[in-house]
Coordinates of C-alpha atoms in Angstrom, one line a residue:
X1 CA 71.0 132.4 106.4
X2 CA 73.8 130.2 104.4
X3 CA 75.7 127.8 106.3
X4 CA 79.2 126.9 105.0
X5 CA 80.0 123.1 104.9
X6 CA 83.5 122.3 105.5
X7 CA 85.9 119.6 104.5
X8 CA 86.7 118.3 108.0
X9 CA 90.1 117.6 109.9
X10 CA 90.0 113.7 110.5
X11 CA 93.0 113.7 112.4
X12 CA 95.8 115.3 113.3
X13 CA 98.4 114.3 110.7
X14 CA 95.2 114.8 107.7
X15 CA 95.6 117.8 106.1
X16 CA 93.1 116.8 102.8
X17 CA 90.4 114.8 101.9
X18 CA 88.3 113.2 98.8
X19 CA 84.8 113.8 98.5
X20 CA 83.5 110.0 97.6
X21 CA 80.4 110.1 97.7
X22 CA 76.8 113.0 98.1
X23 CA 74.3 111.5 99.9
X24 CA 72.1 114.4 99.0
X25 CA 71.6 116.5 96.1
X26 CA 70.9 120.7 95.9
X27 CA 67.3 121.5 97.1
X28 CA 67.0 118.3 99.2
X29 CA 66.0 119.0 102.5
X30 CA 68.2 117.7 105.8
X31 CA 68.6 117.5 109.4
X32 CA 71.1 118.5 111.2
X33 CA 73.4 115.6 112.2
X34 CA 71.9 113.7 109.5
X35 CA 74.8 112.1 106.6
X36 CA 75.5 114.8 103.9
X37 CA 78.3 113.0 102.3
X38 CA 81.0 110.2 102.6
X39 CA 85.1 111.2 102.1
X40 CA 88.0 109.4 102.4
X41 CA 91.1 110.6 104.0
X42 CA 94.4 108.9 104.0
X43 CA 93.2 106.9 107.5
X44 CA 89.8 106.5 107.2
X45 CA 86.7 106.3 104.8
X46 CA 83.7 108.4 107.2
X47 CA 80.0 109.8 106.5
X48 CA 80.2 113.7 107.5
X49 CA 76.6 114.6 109.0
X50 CA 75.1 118.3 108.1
X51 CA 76.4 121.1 110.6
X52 CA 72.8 122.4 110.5
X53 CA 69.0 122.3 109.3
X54 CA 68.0 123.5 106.1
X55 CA 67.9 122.8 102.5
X56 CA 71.3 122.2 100.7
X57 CA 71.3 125.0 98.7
X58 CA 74.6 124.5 96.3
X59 CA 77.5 121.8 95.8
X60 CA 80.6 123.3 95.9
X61 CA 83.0 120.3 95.1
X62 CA 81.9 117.0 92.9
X63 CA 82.7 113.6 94.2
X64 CA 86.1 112.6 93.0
X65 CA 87.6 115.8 94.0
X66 CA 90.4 116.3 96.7
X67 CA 90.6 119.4 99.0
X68 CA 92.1 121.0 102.0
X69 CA 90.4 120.5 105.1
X70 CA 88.4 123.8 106.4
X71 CA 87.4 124.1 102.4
X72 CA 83.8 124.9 101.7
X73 CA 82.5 121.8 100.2
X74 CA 78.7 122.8 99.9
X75 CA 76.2 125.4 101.7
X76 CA 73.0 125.1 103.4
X77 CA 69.9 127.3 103.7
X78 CA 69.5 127.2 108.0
X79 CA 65.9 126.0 108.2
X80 CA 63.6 129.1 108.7
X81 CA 66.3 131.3 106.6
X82 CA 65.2 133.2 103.6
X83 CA 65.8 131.5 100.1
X84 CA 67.4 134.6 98.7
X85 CA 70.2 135.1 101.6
X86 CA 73.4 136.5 100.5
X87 CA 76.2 134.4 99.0
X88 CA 79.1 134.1 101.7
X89 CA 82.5 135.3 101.7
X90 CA 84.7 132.7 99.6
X91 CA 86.1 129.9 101.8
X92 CA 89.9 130.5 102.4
X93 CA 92.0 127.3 101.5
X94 CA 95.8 126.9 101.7
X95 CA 97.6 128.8 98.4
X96 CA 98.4 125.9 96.7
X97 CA 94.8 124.2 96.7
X98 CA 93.5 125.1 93.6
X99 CA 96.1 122.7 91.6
X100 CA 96.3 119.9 93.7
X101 CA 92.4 119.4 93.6
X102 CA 92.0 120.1 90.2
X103 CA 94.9 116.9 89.8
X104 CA 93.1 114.8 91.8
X105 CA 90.2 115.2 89.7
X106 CA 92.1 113.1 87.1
X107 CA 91.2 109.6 87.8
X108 CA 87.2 110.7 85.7
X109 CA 88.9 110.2 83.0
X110 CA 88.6 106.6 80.9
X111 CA 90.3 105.2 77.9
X112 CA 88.4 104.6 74.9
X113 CA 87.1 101.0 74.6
X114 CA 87.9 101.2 70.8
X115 CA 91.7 101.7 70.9
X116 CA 93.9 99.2 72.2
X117 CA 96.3 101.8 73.6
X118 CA 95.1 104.8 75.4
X119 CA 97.0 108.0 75.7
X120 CA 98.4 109.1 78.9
X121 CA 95.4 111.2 79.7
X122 CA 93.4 108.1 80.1
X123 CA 95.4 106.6 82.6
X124 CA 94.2 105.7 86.0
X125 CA 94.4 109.0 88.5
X126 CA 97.1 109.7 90.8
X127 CA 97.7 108.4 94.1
X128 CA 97.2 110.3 97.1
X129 CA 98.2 110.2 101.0
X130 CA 100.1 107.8 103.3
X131 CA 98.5 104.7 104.3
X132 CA 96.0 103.7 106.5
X133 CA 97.7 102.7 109.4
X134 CA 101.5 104.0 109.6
X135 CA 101.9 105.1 112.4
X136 CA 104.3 108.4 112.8
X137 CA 108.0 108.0 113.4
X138 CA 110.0 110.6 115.7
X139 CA 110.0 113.5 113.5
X140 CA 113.2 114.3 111.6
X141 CA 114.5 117.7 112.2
X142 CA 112.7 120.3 109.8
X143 CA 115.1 121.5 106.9
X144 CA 115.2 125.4 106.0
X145 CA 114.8 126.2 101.9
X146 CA 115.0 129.7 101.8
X147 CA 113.7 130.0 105.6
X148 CA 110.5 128.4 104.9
X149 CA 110.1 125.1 107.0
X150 CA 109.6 121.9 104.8
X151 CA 105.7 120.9 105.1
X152 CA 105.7 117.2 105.4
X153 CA 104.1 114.3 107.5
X154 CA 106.0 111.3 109.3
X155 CA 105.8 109.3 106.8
X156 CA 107.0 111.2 104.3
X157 CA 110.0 111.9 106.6
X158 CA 110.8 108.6 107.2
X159 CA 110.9 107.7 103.5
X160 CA 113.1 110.4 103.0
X161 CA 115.6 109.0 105.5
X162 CA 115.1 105.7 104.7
X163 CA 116.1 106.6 100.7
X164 CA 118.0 109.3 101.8
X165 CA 116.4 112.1 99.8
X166 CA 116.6 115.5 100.9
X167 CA 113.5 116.8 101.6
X168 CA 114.3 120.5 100.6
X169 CA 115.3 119.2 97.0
X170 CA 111.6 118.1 96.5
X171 CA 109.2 120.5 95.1
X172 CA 105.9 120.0 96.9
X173 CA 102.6 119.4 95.3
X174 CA 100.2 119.4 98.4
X175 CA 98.1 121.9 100.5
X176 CA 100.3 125.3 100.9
X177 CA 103.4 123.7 99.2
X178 CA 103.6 120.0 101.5
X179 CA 105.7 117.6 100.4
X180 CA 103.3 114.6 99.8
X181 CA 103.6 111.0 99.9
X182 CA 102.8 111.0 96.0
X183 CA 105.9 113.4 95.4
X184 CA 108.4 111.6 97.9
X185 CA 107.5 108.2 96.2
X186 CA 108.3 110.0 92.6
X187 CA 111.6 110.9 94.2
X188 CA 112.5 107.5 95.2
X189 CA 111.4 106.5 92.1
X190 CA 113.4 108.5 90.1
X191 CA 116.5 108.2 92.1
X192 CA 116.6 111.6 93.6
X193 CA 119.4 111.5 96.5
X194 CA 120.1 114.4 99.3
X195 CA 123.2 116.0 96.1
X196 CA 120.7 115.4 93.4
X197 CA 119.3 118.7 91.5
X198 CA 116.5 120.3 93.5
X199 CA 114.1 119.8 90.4
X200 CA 112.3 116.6 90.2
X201 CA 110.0 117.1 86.9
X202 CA 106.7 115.9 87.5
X203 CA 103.6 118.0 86.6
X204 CA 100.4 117.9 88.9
X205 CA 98.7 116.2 86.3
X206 CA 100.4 113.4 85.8
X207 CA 99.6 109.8 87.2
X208 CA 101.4 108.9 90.2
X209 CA 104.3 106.7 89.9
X210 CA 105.7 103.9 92.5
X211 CA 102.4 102.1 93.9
X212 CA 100.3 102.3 90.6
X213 CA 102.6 102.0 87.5
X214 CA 105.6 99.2 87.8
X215 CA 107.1 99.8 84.9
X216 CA 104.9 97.5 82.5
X217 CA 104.2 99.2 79.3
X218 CA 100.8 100.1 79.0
X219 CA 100.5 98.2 75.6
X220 CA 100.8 95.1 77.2
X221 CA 98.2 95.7 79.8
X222 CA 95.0 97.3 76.8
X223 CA 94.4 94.9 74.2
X224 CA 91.3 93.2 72.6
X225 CA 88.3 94.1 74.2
X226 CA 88.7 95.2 78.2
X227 CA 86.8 97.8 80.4
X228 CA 88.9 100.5 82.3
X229 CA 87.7 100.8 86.3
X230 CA 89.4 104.0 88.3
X231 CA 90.6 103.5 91.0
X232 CA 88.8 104.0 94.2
X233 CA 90.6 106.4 96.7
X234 CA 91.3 103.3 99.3
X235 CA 92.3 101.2 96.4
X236 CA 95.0 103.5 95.8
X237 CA 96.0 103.9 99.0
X238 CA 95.8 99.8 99.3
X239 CA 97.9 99.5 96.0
X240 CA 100.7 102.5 97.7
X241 CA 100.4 100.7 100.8
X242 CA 101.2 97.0 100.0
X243 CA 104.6 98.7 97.7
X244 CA 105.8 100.6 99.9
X245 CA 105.8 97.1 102.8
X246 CA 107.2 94.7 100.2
X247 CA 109.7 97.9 98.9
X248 CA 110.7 98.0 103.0
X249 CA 110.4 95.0 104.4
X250 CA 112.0 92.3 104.0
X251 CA 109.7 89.4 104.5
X252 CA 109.9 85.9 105.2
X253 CA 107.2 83.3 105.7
X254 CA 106.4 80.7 108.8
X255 CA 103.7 77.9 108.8
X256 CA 102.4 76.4 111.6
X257 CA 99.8 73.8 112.4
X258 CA 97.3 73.6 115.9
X259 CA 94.9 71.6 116.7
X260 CA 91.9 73.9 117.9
X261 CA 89.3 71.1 119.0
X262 CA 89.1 72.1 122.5
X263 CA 88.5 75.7 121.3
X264 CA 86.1 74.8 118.9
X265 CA 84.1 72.6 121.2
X266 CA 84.3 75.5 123.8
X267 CA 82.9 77.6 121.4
X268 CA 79.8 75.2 120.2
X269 CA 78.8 74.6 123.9
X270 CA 79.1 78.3 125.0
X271 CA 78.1 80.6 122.2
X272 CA 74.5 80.7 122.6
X273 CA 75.3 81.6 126.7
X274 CA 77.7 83.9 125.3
X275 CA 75.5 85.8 123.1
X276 CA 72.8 85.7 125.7
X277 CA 74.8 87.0 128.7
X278 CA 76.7 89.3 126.7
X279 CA 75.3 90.7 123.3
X280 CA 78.1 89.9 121.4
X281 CA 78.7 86.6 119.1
X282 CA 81.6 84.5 120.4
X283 CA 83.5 83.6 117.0
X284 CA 87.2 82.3 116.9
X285 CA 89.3 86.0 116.4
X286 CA 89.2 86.8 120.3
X287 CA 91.2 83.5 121.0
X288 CA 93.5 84.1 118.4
X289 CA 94.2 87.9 119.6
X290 CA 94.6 86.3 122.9
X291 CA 97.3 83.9 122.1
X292 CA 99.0 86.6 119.9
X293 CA 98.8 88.7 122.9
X294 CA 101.0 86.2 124.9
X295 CA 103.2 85.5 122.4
X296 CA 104.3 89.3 122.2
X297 CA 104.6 89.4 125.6
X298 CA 106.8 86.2 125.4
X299 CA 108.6 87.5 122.4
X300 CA 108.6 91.6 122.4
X301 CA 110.5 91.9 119.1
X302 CA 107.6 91.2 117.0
X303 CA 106.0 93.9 118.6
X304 CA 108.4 96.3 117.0
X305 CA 108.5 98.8 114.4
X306 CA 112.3 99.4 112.6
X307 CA 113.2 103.4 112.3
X308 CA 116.4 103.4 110.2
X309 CA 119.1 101.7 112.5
X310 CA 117.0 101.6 115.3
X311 CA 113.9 99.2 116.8
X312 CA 111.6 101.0 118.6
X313 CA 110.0 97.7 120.9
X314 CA 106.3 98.8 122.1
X315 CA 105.4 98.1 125.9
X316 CA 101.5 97.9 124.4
X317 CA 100.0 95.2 122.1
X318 CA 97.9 97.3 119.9
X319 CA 96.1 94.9 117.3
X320 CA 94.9 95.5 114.0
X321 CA 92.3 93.2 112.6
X322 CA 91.8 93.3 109.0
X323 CA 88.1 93.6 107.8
X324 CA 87.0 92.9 104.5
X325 CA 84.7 95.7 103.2
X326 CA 82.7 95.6 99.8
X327 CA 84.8 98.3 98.5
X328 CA 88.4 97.5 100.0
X329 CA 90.2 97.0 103.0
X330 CA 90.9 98.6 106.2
X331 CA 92.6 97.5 109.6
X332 CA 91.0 98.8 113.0
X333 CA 93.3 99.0 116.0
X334 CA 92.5 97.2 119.1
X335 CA 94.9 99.2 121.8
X336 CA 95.6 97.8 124.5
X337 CA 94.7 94.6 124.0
X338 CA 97.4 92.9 126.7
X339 CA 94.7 94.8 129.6
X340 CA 91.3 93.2 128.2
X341 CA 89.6 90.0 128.9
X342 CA 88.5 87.5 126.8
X343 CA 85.0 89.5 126.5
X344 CA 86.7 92.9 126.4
X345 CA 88.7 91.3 123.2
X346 CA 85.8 89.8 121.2
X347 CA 83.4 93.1 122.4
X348 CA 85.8 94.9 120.6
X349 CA 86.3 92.6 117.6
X350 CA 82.4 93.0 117.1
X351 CA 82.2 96.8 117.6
X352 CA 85.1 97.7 115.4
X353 CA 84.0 95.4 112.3
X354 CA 80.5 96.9 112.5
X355 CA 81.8 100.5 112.8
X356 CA 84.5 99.9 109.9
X357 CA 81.8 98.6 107.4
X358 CA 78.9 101.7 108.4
X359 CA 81.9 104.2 107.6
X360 CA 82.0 105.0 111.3
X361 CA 85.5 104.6 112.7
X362 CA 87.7 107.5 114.0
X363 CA 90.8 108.0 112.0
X364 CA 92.4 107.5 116.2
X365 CA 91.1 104.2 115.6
X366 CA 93.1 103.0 112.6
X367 CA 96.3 104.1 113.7
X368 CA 99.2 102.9 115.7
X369 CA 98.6 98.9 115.8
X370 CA 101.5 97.3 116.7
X371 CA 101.3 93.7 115.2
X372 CA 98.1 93.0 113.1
X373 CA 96.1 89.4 112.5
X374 CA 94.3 88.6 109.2
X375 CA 91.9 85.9 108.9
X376 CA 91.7 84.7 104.9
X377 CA 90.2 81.3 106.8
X378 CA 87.0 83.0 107.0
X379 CA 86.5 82.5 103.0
X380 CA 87.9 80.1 103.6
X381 CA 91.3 79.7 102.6
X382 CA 93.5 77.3 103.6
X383 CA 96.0 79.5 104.8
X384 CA 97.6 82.9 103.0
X385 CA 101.1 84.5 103.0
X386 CA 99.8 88.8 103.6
X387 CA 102.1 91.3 103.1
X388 CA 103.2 93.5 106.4
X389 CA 101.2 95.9 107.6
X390 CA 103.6 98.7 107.9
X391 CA 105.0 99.9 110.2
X392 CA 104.4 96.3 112.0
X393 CA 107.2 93.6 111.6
X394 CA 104.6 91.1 111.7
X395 CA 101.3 89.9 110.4
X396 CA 99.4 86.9 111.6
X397 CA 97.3 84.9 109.2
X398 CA 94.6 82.6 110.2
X399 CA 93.3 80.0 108.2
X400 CA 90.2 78.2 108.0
X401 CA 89.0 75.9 110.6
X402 CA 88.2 72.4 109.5
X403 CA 88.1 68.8 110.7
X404 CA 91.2 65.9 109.4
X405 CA 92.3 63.3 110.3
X406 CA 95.5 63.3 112.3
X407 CA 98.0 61.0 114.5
X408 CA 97.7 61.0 118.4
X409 CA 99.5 58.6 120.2
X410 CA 99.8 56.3 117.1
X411 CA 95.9 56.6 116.4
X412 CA 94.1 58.3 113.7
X413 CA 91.7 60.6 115.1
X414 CA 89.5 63.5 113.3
X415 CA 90.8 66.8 115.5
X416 CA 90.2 70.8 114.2
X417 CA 92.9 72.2 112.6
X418 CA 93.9 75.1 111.2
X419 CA 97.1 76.3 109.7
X420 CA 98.4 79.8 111.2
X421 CA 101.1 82.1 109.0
X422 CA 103.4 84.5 110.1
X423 CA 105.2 87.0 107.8
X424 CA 107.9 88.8 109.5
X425 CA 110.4 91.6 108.5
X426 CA 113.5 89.5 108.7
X427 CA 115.4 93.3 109.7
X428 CA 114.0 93.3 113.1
X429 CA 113.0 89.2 113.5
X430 CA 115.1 85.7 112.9
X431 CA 113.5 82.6 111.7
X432 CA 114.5 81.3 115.5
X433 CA 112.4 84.1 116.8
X434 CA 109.3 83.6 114.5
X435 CA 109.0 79.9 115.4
X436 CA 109.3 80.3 119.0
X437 CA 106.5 83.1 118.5
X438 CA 104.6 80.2 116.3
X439 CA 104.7 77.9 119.1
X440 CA 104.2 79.9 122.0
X441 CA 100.8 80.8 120.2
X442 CA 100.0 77.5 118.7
X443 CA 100.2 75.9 122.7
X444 CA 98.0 79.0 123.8
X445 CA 95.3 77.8 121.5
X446 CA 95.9 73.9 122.1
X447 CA 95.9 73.9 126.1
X448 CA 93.5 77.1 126.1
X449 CA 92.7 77.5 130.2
X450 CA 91.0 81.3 129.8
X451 CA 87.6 81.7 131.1
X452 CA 85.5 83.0 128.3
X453 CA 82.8 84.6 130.8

């Protein structure tokens, strides 16, 4: 008997997803459980393992493609079925499915090396789907246009308010007529308001505008001799991501200097023991999520989100810890950090960075941080200004670690130091705030007292 493979639900608020990758081709045999393919929703990159045993009898959607969830993606002959079993009853996506995949399958296309300017068919594809870790805002009451409910996310919703667009004036592109990310940023980008005309012109093929093109004509970016890459699905979502904060936030910029030799000392002496007793590798990020910790405790509006005229102050510290992958970036959420210890924190550092870079990690699990720590020292960099992590009002950046020479007492001495960052949304945080936050974290690290077993 044929078994339907579906395009999976990864989350509540996930009503799509992009097949990126086949990790088998028709007539290869499987295991149930075993990784049939890799997609990428607008919260997480994951491998799907088969539903059943069998042979994969046919490919239903090519990587590149978009498509409802609960779409048949592929089917399988069951082990022990006959080859010649009956073809089954067409999958049943949402109405609208049909154009919204076949735009998605836009970004195959590639200019021609040859001519210095490409036509607008050769453009990089659209964008799709809110980013990684937004986390939803209170709902905004659902508008009627012609008694149907407007289909739309959070995020969507709180772009709409934010730019007040009315939602019922945008036609949407999505699954079953949902007003997408892609359509609300054309609306803000083309000036739509709650009076404007209900049309905003934008065909399904067309390349998404707002994160991707920024107004620079294309003949200045295709000259001489140059090789067009797509666009991966994150990349996008990156690019839409990192717009939309800078388009929001406000930021502004703190620098701050410790002196982590005790810490680093610590860490030489113990991380052997530390490995032994506990399986994990002691590096440097659990000490810095632990004096971030206390400095949100200390200073609770940089663990805030704004929502319009209003600053929504979280009683949890939920971290997100930026990990570098081969193929983009992603930010797993540590939640509840304020209730772990020291080896809770750097168990989870371990297990979330290993997860994120097998393609493992729930979309629960990249959602919802409340303040988020990059660490650009780790390649290392001296220190880096990183853009907000919406909907976060800070970021923390940690550069690298290294040995100068410094004054103590009117002595040169050779100390650890390493430069910290914070970029704040000056809406919700002063500069008087940010440095207290700066210090209260730079004394953490300096007079560190913790046990680390």
């Amino acid at each position: 008997m044929a078994v339907d493979v579906i395009m999976p639900q990864m989350g509540e608020s996930i009503f799509e997803g992009t097949i990126t990758k086949w990790l088998k081709k028709p007539g290869d045999k499987i295991a149930r459980d075993e990784p049939l393919f890799e997609i990428s929703t607008d919260k997480v990159d994951a491998e799907i393992p088969s539903p059943s045993a069998g042979v994969l009898r046919e490919i239903k959607v090519n990587e590149g493609q978009t498509v409802p969830i609960q779409t048949v993606v592929a089917l399988i002959d069951a082990a022990g079925a006959p080859s010649q079993s009956a073809a089954p009853a067409p999958a049943k996506p949402a109405p609208a499915a049909s154009a919204p995949a076949s735009a998605e399958a836009a970004p195959a296309a590639k200019p021609a090396a040859s001519k210095p300017v490409p036509t607008p068919a050769a453009a990089p594809g659209p964008a799709k789907g809110p980013a990684p870790t937004v986390a939803p805002s209170p709902a905004q009451p659902s508008r009627q246009n012609g008694g149907d409910k407007i289909r739309s996310s959070p995020l969507v919703r709180r772009i709409a308010r934010e730019n007040q667009i009315d939602l019922a004036q945008i036609p949407g592109t999505g699954a079953g007529g949902r007003v997408s990310k892609r359509d609300i940023l054309a609306a803000t980008e083309g000036g739509a308001t709650a009076p404007a005309a209900p049309a905003i012109p934008a065909p399904s093929s067309a390349p998404s505008r707002g994160a991707l093109e920024v107004g620079v004509p294309r003949e200045r970016m295709y000259f001489g001799h140059y090789e067009v890459q797509p666009m991966s699905n994150m990349r996008q979502k990156i690019a839409e991501h990192m717009v939309l904060s800078k388009r929001v936030s406000p930021h502004v910029y703190s620098v701050e200097e410790a002196d982590v030799t005790g810490i680093a000392k610590l860490r030489a002496n113990a991380k052997e023991k530390f490995e032994k007793e506990s399986g994990t590798k002691l590096t440097f990020m659990p000490f810095f999520i632990r004096a971030a910790v206390e400095a949100l405790r200390a200073f609770p509006t940089v663990n805030s989100s704004v929502d319009g005229t209003n600053i929504v102050l979280h009683k949890e510290c939920n971290i997100g810890i930026a990990v570098a992958l081969d193929w983009g970036l992603i930010v797993p959420v540590i939640k509840n950090a304020e209730e772990k210890n020291f080896f809770g924190l750097a168990r989870a550092v371990t297990d979330l960075a290993e997860r994120a870079r097998s393609k493992k990690l729930k979309p629960e699990e990249v959602t919802e941080s409340t303040f988020s720590i990059t660490n650009p020292g780790v390649f290392g960099g001296l220190f880096g200004l990183p853009v907000i992590n919406q909907p976060n009002v800070a970021i923390l950046g940690l550069g690298t670690i290294e040995k100068r020479p410094v004054v103590i007492d009117d002595a040169i001495a050779i100390r650890s130091m390493v430069y910290l960052t914070l970029s704040y949304d000056h809406r919700a945080v002063d500069g008087a705030v940010a440095h207290q936050f700066m210090g209260h974290v730079k004394h953490t690290l300096q007079d560190w007292t913790e046990s680390i077993f």
